XYZ file of C-alpha atoms in Angstrom:
107
model
C 33.290 48.605 68.181
C 33.324 50.136 71.543
C 31.021 50.077 74.718
C 27.813 52.270 74.008
C 28.921 53.563 77.373
C 32.037 55.138 76.979
C 30.462 55.538 72.885
C 31.274 59.899 72.377
C 30.781 61.488 69.372
C 33.577 61.143 67.404
C 33.583 57.263 68.137
C 29.761 57.202 66.825
C 30.877 59.436 62.843
C 33.818 56.251 63.114
C 30.955 54.048 63.434
C 28.682 55.576 59.998
C 32.786 55.891 58.499
C 32.752 52.000 58.753
C 29.100 51.298 57.685
C 29.873 52.932 54.365
C 33.066 51.470 53.235
C 31.061 48.237 54.157
C 28.074 49.157 51.816
C 30.598 50.250 49.499
C 32.812 46.609 49.444
C 28.953 44.817 49.166
C 27.658 46.862 46.234
C 31.049 46.390 44.294
C 30.405 44.830 40.983
C 26.943 45.469 41.346
C 24.673 46.744 38.461
C 22.467 49.670 40.102
C 24.980 52.428 41.841
C 23.901 54.944 44.709
C 25.841 58.131 44.996
C 25.960 59.634 48.736
C 25.065 62.790 48.518
C 24.660 63.933 52.610
C 23.724 61.207 55.661
C 21.843 62.256 59.019
C 23.198 61.206 61.230
C 21.105 61.825 64.831
C 21.793 61.019 68.161
C 20.633 61.011 71.746
C 23.511 62.274 73.547
C 23.985 62.128 77.099
C 25.321 65.151 79.850
C 25.769 62.771 83.342
C 27.202 63.563 86.440
C 27.676 60.468 88.531
C 27.372 61.621 92.215
C 30.114 59.724 93.573
C 33.320 61.367 96.027
C 35.764 64.103 93.214
C 32.518 63.379 90.287
C 32.366 64.241 87.005
C 30.581 65.196 83.317
C 30.209 63.341 80.550
C 29.463 63.457 77.456
C 28.392 60.280 75.343
C 25.447 58.491 72.656
C 22.803 57.566 75.536
C 22.431 53.792 76.089
C 20.025 51.928 77.575
C 20.726 49.734 80.433
C 20.889 49.094 84.368
C 23.040 49.878 87.566
C 23.556 50.855 90.600
C 25.675 54.375 90.916
C 23.649 57.676 91.400
C 23.834 58.950 88.622
C 22.299 62.683 87.153
C 21.570 62.692 83.607
C 20.423 64.891 80.669
C 19.384 63.561 77.220
C 19.404 65.894 73.878
C 18.876 64.893 71.042
C 22.122 66.040 67.931
C 21.013 65.661 63.936
C 23.948 65.844 61.399
C 23.563 66.778 58.245
C 26.616 65.337 56.921
C 28.124 66.229 53.141
C 30.332 63.004 52.152
C 33.069 63.760 50.105
C 35.401 61.237 48.273
C 38.802 62.340 48.830
C 40.869 59.543 47.274
C 38.027 60.437 44.203
C 39.245 63.663 44.283
C 36.638 64.857 46.428
C 33.794 63.968 44.432
C 30.540 62.252 46.114
C 31.591 58.575 46.886
C 29.263 55.565 45.725
C 27.726 52.185 46.835
C 29.892 50.790 44.243
C 32.776 51.914 42.740
C 32.823 49.552 39.474
C 30.486 49.660 36.772
C 29.240 46.901 36.528
C 26.141 46.022 33.791
C 24.128 48.152 31.051
C 20.387 49.639 31.814
C 20.649 48.174 28.222
C 19.464 44.471 26.862
C 20.122 43.370 23.263
């Protein structure tokens, strides 16, 4: 994973994607399956301006930490509602479990 100070929006979405893959792998072979309809990703974003010679503006996920560089920053909250589609399943909503592992009926 990228250093939090350098993580941008694309990296945050990729991190969410990796977490969904991990949940899907852990759910394989389980009796209960969950269909993912939507994911909500909430980020605190900073627009920073470093007060150095030739300073620059940077847009990235906010992080906590201390440094000795004079920086001005504005923090913004961004909430994304993402509809998740599984390309491998023809564009349907993905499931946390790939396989049917059981039944509700106990005989």
